[in-house]
Amino acid sequence: MNKKLKVLLLLLAVLLLLVLYLILTSESAREESRPAPAKNEAAVQLENNYTTEAKELFNDYSKMVQADSFTLEGLAALKNKILDLKVPTKFKELHINLVLALTKMENYLNSRNEQEKIFSQQMVNQLKADYSWLNN
């Protein structure tokens, strides 16, 4: 084989490798650029379940406050029910603040510190403002 043919074959091999490389990398780039899939049904169902159950528990707490009938045992039972809920990512802040509000009210019942009660009520009012579906 003469020298020109060897160089031509070498260039052809390099070109072939370059084309294969570009094809493979463009495929992975297409996969990365695909939009994220919509929320799966399990996540939507979890959110729906959480909103329903959290709303019921929030209403139970509101009834306790309106009737001024909360006790340590009642608050602890309510808090345990809330803690047993599976929380979707979307509602983690709500969940944490609701548990904190109940804990502050428990602290008020233990120590009769009015600041704890006021703080708890402020948190509940803020939750009502931030999550309007809790009021319905």
mmCIF file of C-alpha atoms in Angstrom, residues 8-131:
data_model
loop_
_atom_site.group_PDB
_atom_site.id
_atom_site.type_symbol
_atom_site.label_atom_id
_atom_site.label_comp_id
_atom_site.label_asym_id
_atom_site.label_seq_id
_atom_site.Cartn_x
_atom_site.Cartn_y
_atom_site.Cartn_z
ATOM 1 C CA LEU A 8 -6.583 8.242 3.598
ATOM 2 C CA LEU A 9 -7.605 5.147 5.597
ATOM 3 C CA LEU A 10 -6.350 6.740 8.816
ATOM 4 C CA LEU A 11 -8.334 9.920 8.137
ATOM 5 C CA LEU A 12 -11.394 7.843 7.294
ATOM 6 C CA ALA A 13 -11.077 5.924 10.588
ATOM 7 C CA VAL A 14 -10.700 9.178 12.551
ATOM 8 C CA LEU A 15 -13.712 10.639 10.763
ATOM 9 C CA LEU A 16 -15.757 7.517 11.536
ATOM 10 C CA LEU A 17 -14.806 7.692 15.220
ATOM 11 C CA LEU A 18 -15.689 11.390 15.317
ATOM 12 C CA VAL A 19 -19.112 10.749 13.783
ATOM 13 C CA LEU A 20 -19.824 7.917 16.248
ATOM 14 C CA TYR A 21 -18.773 10.117 19.154
ATOM 15 C CA LEU A 22 -21.055 12.938 18.031
ATOM 16 C CA ILE A 23 -23.996 10.586 17.575
ATOM 17 C CA LEU A 24 -23.578 9.091 21.035
ATOM 18 C CA THR A 25 -23.150 12.432 22.820
ATOM 19 C CA SER A 26 -26.075 14.049 21.023
ATOM 20 C CA GLU A 27 -28.335 11.196 22.194
ATOM 21 C CA SER A 28 -27.426 11.807 25.837
ATOM 22 C CA ALA A 29 -27.928 15.547 25.347
ATOM 23 C CA ARG A 30 -31.424 14.893 24.002
ATOM 24 C CA GLU A 31 -32.227 12.756 27.038
ATOM 25 C CA GLU A 32 -31.083 15.515 29.401
ATOM 26 C CA SER A 33 -33.069 18.200 27.616
ATOM 27 C CA ARG A 34 -36.375 16.342 27.834
ATOM 28 C CA PRO A 35 -38.823 18.029 30.178
ATOM 29 C CA ALA A 36 -39.377 16.456 33.553
ATOM 30 C CA PRO A 37 -42.434 14.239 33.659
ATOM 31 C CA ALA A 38 -45.535 15.628 35.294
ATOM 32 C CA LYS A 39 -46.183 14.692 38.882
ATOM 33 C CA ASN A 40 -46.963 11.076 39.099
ATOM 34 C CA GLU A 41 -50.328 9.989 40.371
ATOM 35 C CA ALA A 42 -48.938 8.754 43.681
ATOM 36 C CA ALA A 43 -47.583 12.215 44.528
ATOM 37 C CA VAL A 44 -50.876 13.867 43.610
ATOM 38 C CA GLN A 45 -52.791 11.338 45.704
ATOM 39 C CA LEU A 46 -50.434 11.933 48.644
ATOM 40 C CA GLU A 47 -51.041 15.685 48.415
ATOM 41 C CA ASN A 48 -54.801 15.185 48.241
ATOM 42 C CA ASN A 49 -54.791 12.829 51.224
ATOM 43 C CA TYR A 50 -52.628 15.192 53.224
ATOM 44 C CA THR A 51 -54.797 18.239 52.544
ATOM 45 C CA THR A 52 -57.936 16.339 53.541
ATOM 46 C CA GLU A 53 -56.492 14.898 56.745
ATOM 47 C CA ALA A 54 -54.590 18.025 57.767
ATOM 48 C CA LYS A 55 -57.711 20.114 57.256
ATOM 49 C CA GLU A 56 -59.739 17.794 59.508
ATOM 50 C CA LEU A 57 -57.094 17.910 62.236
ATOM 51 C CA PHE A 58 -56.747 21.675 61.894
ATOM 52 C CA ASN A 59 -60.523 22.011 62.288
ATOM 53 C CA ASP A 60 -60.407 19.787 65.383
ATOM 54 C CA TYR A 61 -57.787 22.090 66.861
ATOM 55 C CA SER A 62 -59.851 25.172 65.994
ATOM 56 C CA LYS A 63 -62.887 23.647 67.724
ATOM 57 C CA MET A 64 -60.775 22.985 70.830
ATOM 58 C CA VAL A 65 -59.596 26.587 70.880
ATOM 59 C CA GLN A 66 -63.070 28.045 70.313
ATOM 60 C CA ALA A 67 -64.572 25.922 73.072
ATOM 61 C CA ASP A 68 -61.525 26.578 75.263
ATOM 62 C CA SER A 69 -61.535 22.854 75.943
ATOM 63 C CA PHE A 70 -57.989 21.861 75.180
ATOM 64 C CA THR A 71 -56.107 19.658 77.566
ATOM 65 C CA LEU A 72 -52.599 18.298 77.484
ATOM 66 C CA GLU A 73 -53.936 14.867 76.579
ATOM 67 C CA GLY A 74 -56.142 16.234 73.805
ATOM 68 C CA LEU A 75 -53.324 18.299 72.317
ATOM 69 C CA ALA A 76 -50.893 15.392 72.563
ATOM 70 C CA ALA A 77 -53.355 13.087 70.803
ATOM 71 C CA LEU A 78 -53.951 15.668 68.074
ATOM 72 C CA LYS A 79 -50.223 16.262 67.649
ATOM 73 C CA ASN A 80 -49.593 12.521 67.363
ATOM 74 C CA LYS A 81 -52.239 12.246 64.646
ATOM 75 C CA ILE A 82 -50.559 15.077 62.767
ATOM 76 C CA LEU A 83 -47.145 13.500 63.177
ATOM 77 C CA ASP A 84 -48.499 10.218 61.792
ATOM 78 C CA LEU A 85 -49.452 11.854 58.490
ATOM 79 C CA LYS A 86 -47.309 11.257 55.423
ATOM 80 C CA VAL A 87 -46.179 14.702 54.344
ATOM 81 C CA PRO A 88 -45.611 15.628 50.712
ATOM 82 C CA THR A 89 -42.667 17.913 50.055
ATOM 83 C CA LYS A 90 -45.008 20.724 49.096
ATOM 84 C CA PHE A 91 -46.469 20.872 52.625
ATOM 85 C CA LYS A 92 -43.419 20.290 54.847
ATOM 86 C CA GLU A 93 -43.335 23.874 56.084
ATOM 87 C CA LEU A 94 -47.049 23.786 56.915
ATOM 88 C CA HIS A 95 -46.593 20.521 58.765
ATOM 89 C CA ILE A 96 -43.645 21.740 60.814
ATOM 90 C CA ASN A 97 -45.376 24.984 61.747
ATOM 91 C CA LEU A 98 -48.573 23.184 62.716
ATOM 92 C CA VAL A 99 -46.686 20.827 65.020
ATOM 93 C CA LEU A 100 -44.767 23.785 66.453
ATOM 94 C CA ALA A 101 -48.012 25.667 67.126
ATOM 95 C CA LEU A 102 -49.409 22.670 68.997
ATOM 96 C CA THR A 103 -46.183 22.319 70.959
ATOM 97 C CA LYS A 104 -46.332 25.988 71.950
ATOM 98 C CA MET A 105 -49.907 25.502 73.144
ATOM 99 C CA GLU A 106 -48.788 22.470 75.166
ATOM 100 C CA ASN A 107 -46.050 24.627 76.681
ATOM 101 C CA TYR A 108 -48.685 27.206 77.596
ATOM 102 C CA LEU A 109 -50.776 24.571 79.357
ATOM 103 C CA ASN A 110 -47.714 23.359 81.261
ATOM 104 C CA SER A 111 -46.312 26.731 82.288
ATOM 105 C CA ARG A 112 -49.270 29.152 81.907
ATOM 106 C CA ASN A 113 -46.915 31.458 80.028
ATOM 107 C CA GLU A 114 -49.185 33.715 77.965
ATOM 108 C CA GLN A 115 -46.388 34.344 75.443
ATOM 109 C CA GLU A 116 -46.517 30.686 74.404
ATOM 110 C CA LYS A 117 -50.279 30.894 73.837
ATOM 111 C CA ILE A 118 -49.992 34.136 71.858
ATOM 112 C CA PHE A 119 -47.173 32.712 69.730
ATOM 113 C CA SER A 120 -49.220 29.585 69.034
ATOM 114 C CA GLN A 121 -52.258 31.619 68.025
ATOM 115 C CA GLN A 122 -50.135 33.833 65.766
ATOM 116 C CA MET A 123 -48.690 30.770 64.044
ATOM 117 C CA VAL A 124 -52.151 29.304 63.493
ATOM 118 C CA ASN A 125 -53.407 32.602 62.072
ATOM 119 C CA GLN A 126 -50.396 32.764 59.752
ATOM 120 C CA LEU A 127 -51.069 29.216 58.575
ATOM 121 C CA LYS A 128 -54.678 30.168 57.838
ATOM 122 C CA ALA A 129 -53.430 33.106 55.778
ATOM 123 C CA ASP A 130 -50.767 31.108 53.928
ATOM 124 C CA TYR A 131 -52.957 28.065 53.240
#
